[in-house]
Short mmCIF file of N, CA and C in Angstrom, two decimals:
data_model
loop_
_atom_site.label_atom_id
_atom_site.label_comp_id
_atom_site.label_asym_id
_atom_site.label_seq_id
_atom_site.Cartn_x
_atom_site.Cartn_y
_atom_site.Cartn_z
N UNK A 2 -6.36 20.43 9.97
CA UNK A 2 -6.18 19.30 10.85
C UNK A 2 -5.61 18.12 10.06
N UNK A 3 -4.45 18.37 9.49
CA UNK A 3 -3.83 17.36 8.63
C UNK A 3 -3.42 16.11 9.40
N UNK A 4 -3.00 16.27 10.64
CA UNK A 4 -2.59 15.09 11.41
C UNK A 4 -3.76 14.13 11.61
N UNK A 5 -4.91 14.67 11.93
CA UNK A 5 -6.09 13.82 12.13
C UNK A 5 -6.52 13.18 10.81
N UNK A 6 -6.47 13.95 9.75
CA UNK A 6 -6.84 13.42 8.44
C UNK A 6 -5.89 12.31 8.01
N UNK A 7 -4.60 12.51 8.23
CA UNK A 7 -3.61 11.50 7.87
C UNK A 7 -3.82 10.22 8.68
N UNK A 8 -4.14 10.37 9.95
CA UNK A 8 -4.39 9.19 10.79
C UNK A 8 -5.61 8.42 10.29
N UNK A 9 -6.66 9.12 9.94
CA UNK A 9 -7.85 8.45 9.41
C UNK A 9 -7.55 7.74 8.09
N UNK A 10 -6.79 8.41 7.24
CA UNK A 10 -6.43 7.80 5.96
C UNK A 10 -5.57 6.56 6.17
N UNK A 11 -4.65 6.61 7.11
CA UNK A 11 -3.81 5.44 7.42
C UNK A 11 -4.66 4.28 7.95
N UNK A 12 -5.63 4.61 8.78
CA UNK A 12 -6.54 3.57 9.28
C UNK A 12 -7.31 2.92 8.13
N UNK A 13 -7.73 3.74 7.19
CA UNK A 13 -8.43 3.22 6.03
C UNK A 13 -7.55 2.27 5.23
N UNK A 14 -6.30 2.64 5.04
CA UNK A 14 -5.36 1.77 4.33
C UNK A 14 -5.19 0.46 5.09
N UNK A 15 -5.02 0.55 6.38
CA UNK A 15 -4.83 -0.66 7.20
C UNK A 15 -6.01 -1.61 7.06
N UNK A 16 -7.21 -1.06 7.10
CA UNK A 16 -8.41 -1.91 7.01
C UNK A 16 -8.57 -2.53 5.64
N UNK A 17 -8.39 -1.74 4.59
CA UNK A 17 -8.62 -2.26 3.25
C UNK A 17 -7.53 -3.22 2.82
N UNK A 18 -6.34 -3.09 3.39
CA UNK A 18 -5.26 -4.02 3.05
C UNK A 18 -5.56 -5.43 3.54
N UNK A 19 -6.54 -5.59 4.41
CA UNK A 19 -6.93 -6.91 4.89
C UNK A 19 -7.84 -7.63 3.91
N UNK A 20 -8.17 -6.97 2.81
CA UNK A 20 -9.04 -7.56 1.79
C UNK A 20 -8.22 -7.88 0.55
N UNK A 21 -8.89 -8.45 -0.44
CA UNK A 21 -8.24 -8.71 -1.72
C UNK A 21 -8.74 -7.76 -2.82
N UNK A 22 -9.34 -6.66 -2.42
CA UNK A 22 -9.92 -5.70 -3.36
C UNK A 22 -8.86 -4.68 -3.78
N UNK A 23 -8.16 -5.00 -4.87
CA UNK A 23 -7.03 -4.19 -5.29
C UNK A 23 -7.41 -2.76 -5.67
N UNK A 24 -8.52 -2.58 -6.33
CA UNK A 24 -8.91 -1.22 -6.71
C UNK A 24 -9.20 -0.39 -5.47
N UNK A 25 -9.90 -0.96 -4.51
CA UNK A 25 -10.19 -0.22 -3.28
C UNK A 25 -8.91 0.05 -2.50
N UNK A 26 -7.98 -0.90 -2.51
CA UNK A 26 -6.69 -0.67 -1.88
C UNK A 26 -5.99 0.51 -2.55
N UNK A 27 -6.00 0.50 -3.88
CA UNK A 27 -5.40 1.62 -4.61
C UNK A 27 -6.05 2.94 -4.26
N UNK A 28 -7.37 2.92 -4.16
CA UNK A 28 -8.10 4.15 -3.80
C UNK A 28 -7.67 4.66 -2.43
N UNK A 29 -7.54 3.74 -1.47
CA UNK A 29 -7.15 4.14 -0.11
C UNK A 29 -5.74 4.71 -0.09
N UNK A 30 -4.83 4.06 -0.80
CA UNK A 30 -3.45 4.58 -0.87
C UNK A 30 -3.41 5.93 -1.58
N UNK A 31 -4.20 6.08 -2.65
CA UNK A 31 -4.25 7.36 -3.36
C UNK A 31 -4.78 8.46 -2.44
N UNK A 32 -5.84 8.15 -1.70
CA UNK A 32 -6.39 9.13 -0.76
C UNK A 32 -5.37 9.52 0.29
N UNK A 33 -4.65 8.53 0.83
CA UNK A 33 -3.61 8.84 1.80
C UNK A 33 -2.56 9.75 1.18
N UNK A 34 -2.18 9.46 -0.04
CA UNK A 34 -1.20 10.31 -0.72
C UNK A 34 -1.66 11.75 -0.84
N UNK A 35 -2.92 11.94 -1.17
CA UNK A 35 -3.45 13.30 -1.31
C UNK A 35 -3.49 14.01 0.04
N UNK A 36 -3.86 13.29 1.09
CA UNK A 36 -3.88 13.89 2.43
C UNK A 36 -2.47 14.30 2.85
N UNK A 37 -1.51 13.40 2.63
CA UNK A 37 -0.13 13.72 3.00
C UNK A 37 0.40 14.90 2.19
N UNK A 38 0.07 14.94 0.93
CA UNK A 38 0.51 16.06 0.09
C UNK A 38 -0.09 17.37 0.59
N UNK A 39 -1.37 17.36 0.93
CA UNK A 39 -2.01 18.57 1.45
C UNK A 39 -1.37 19.03 2.75
N UNK A 40 -0.83 18.08 3.51
CA UNK A 40 -0.16 18.42 4.77
C UNK A 40 1.31 18.77 4.60
N UNK A 41 1.79 18.76 3.37
CA UNK A 41 3.17 19.17 3.11
C UNK A 41 4.18 18.04 3.12
N UNK A 42 3.73 16.81 3.21
CA UNK A 42 4.64 15.65 3.24
C UNK A 42 4.74 15.05 1.84
N UNK A 43 5.53 15.67 0.99
CA UNK A 43 5.60 15.21 -0.40
C UNK A 43 6.28 13.85 -0.52
N UNK A 44 7.27 13.56 0.30
CA UNK A 44 7.92 12.25 0.20
C UNK A 44 6.97 11.14 0.64
N UNK A 45 6.21 11.37 1.69
CA UNK A 45 5.21 10.40 2.12
C UNK A 45 4.12 10.23 1.08
N UNK A 46 3.74 11.34 0.45
CA UNK A 46 2.72 11.30 -0.59
C UNK A 46 3.20 10.48 -1.78
N UNK A 47 4.44 10.66 -2.17
CA UNK A 47 4.99 9.90 -3.28
C UNK A 47 4.96 8.41 -2.96
N UNK A 48 5.36 8.04 -1.75
CA UNK A 48 5.33 6.64 -1.35
C UNK A 48 3.94 6.06 -1.40
N UNK A 49 2.96 6.80 -0.91
CA UNK A 49 1.57 6.32 -0.92
C UNK A 49 1.04 6.22 -2.34
N UNK A 50 1.36 7.18 -3.18
CA UNK A 50 0.91 7.14 -4.56
C UNK A 50 1.56 5.99 -5.32
N UNK A 51 2.80 5.69 -4.99
CA UNK A 51 3.46 4.54 -5.61
C UNK A 51 2.78 3.23 -5.21
N UNK A 52 2.35 3.15 -3.95
CA UNK A 52 1.59 1.97 -3.49
C UNK A 52 0.27 1.87 -4.25
N UNK A 53 -0.40 3.01 -4.42
CA UNK A 53 -1.66 3.02 -5.18
C UNK A 53 -1.42 2.53 -6.60
N UNK A 54 -0.38 3.04 -7.23
CA UNK A 54 -0.07 2.65 -8.60
C UNK A 54 0.17 1.15 -8.70
N UNK A 55 0.89 0.60 -7.74
CA UNK A 55 1.16 -0.84 -7.75
C UNK A 55 -0.14 -1.64 -7.69
N UNK A 56 -1.10 -1.22 -6.86
CA UNK A 56 -2.37 -1.93 -6.76
C UNK A 56 -3.15 -1.85 -8.06
N UNK A 57 -3.20 -0.64 -8.63
CA UNK A 57 -3.94 -0.47 -9.88
C UNK A 57 -3.30 -1.29 -11.00
N UNK A 58 -1.99 -1.34 -11.04
CA UNK A 58 -1.33 -2.13 -12.07
C UNK A 58 -1.60 -3.62 -11.89
N UNK A 59 -1.56 -4.10 -10.65
CA UNK A 59 -1.87 -5.51 -10.41
C UNK A 59 -3.29 -5.85 -10.83
N UNK A 60 -4.20 -4.93 -10.62
CA UNK A 60 -5.61 -5.13 -11.00
C UNK A 60 -5.81 -4.90 -12.50
N UNK A 61 -4.82 -4.32 -13.14
CA UNK A 61 -4.89 -3.92 -14.55
C UNK A 61 -5.97 -2.87 -14.76
N UNK A 62 -6.09 -1.99 -13.77
CA UNK A 62 -7.00 -0.86 -13.85
C UNK A 62 -6.22 0.28 -14.52
N UNK A 63 -6.23 0.25 -15.85
CA UNK A 63 -5.37 1.15 -16.62
C UNK A 63 -5.75 2.62 -16.46
N UNK A 64 -7.03 2.89 -16.33
CA UNK A 64 -7.46 4.28 -16.19
C UNK A 64 -6.93 4.90 -14.89
N UNK A 65 -7.08 4.18 -13.79
CA UNK A 65 -6.60 4.71 -12.51
C UNK A 65 -5.08 4.73 -12.46
N UNK A 66 -4.45 3.73 -13.06
CA UNK A 66 -2.98 3.72 -13.10
C UNK A 66 -2.47 4.95 -13.84
N UNK A 67 -3.11 5.31 -14.93
CA UNK A 67 -2.70 6.49 -15.68
C UNK A 67 -2.90 7.76 -14.86
N UNK A 68 -4.00 7.85 -14.14
CA UNK A 68 -4.25 9.04 -13.31
C UNK A 68 -3.20 9.18 -12.22
N UNK A 69 -2.89 8.07 -11.56
CA UNK A 69 -1.91 8.12 -10.47
C UNK A 69 -0.51 8.40 -11.02
N UNK A 70 -0.19 7.81 -12.15
CA UNK A 70 1.11 8.05 -12.77
C UNK A 70 1.27 9.55 -13.09
N UNK A 71 0.20 10.15 -13.62
CA UNK A 71 0.22 11.58 -13.91
C UNK A 71 0.39 12.41 -12.65
N UNK A 72 -0.31 12.00 -11.59
CA UNK A 72 -0.21 12.72 -10.31
C UNK A 72 1.21 12.61 -9.74
N UNK A 73 1.80 11.40 -9.84
CA UNK A 73 3.16 11.21 -9.37
C UNK A 73 4.13 12.12 -10.13
N UNK A 74 3.96 12.20 -11.43
CA UNK A 74 4.83 13.07 -12.23
C UNK A 74 4.72 14.52 -11.77
N UNK A 75 3.51 14.95 -11.46
CA UNK A 75 3.28 16.33 -11.01
C UNK A 75 3.91 16.58 -9.64
N UNK A 76 3.85 15.60 -8.76
CA UNK A 76 4.37 15.76 -7.40
C UNK A 76 5.90 15.73 -7.40
N UNK A 77 6.44 14.85 -8.23
CA UNK A 77 7.91 14.75 -8.29
C UNK A 77 8.48 15.99 -8.91
#
């Protein structure tokens, strides 16, 4: 049920984007990327993972930025 999962993940991104919690925003974007990837949407997943990376970098969360960067390399 990838469509339902993707919709829930998008809702999560929408809600968390209303806050200033960059790490949580990154987490939501990363989760959306993983859902999209599981559903076969690699281009959408790359976009979501890039958004996650941007949030982690702004927060200077180096550990999560490294994990997402590695995941992006694997997906590309």
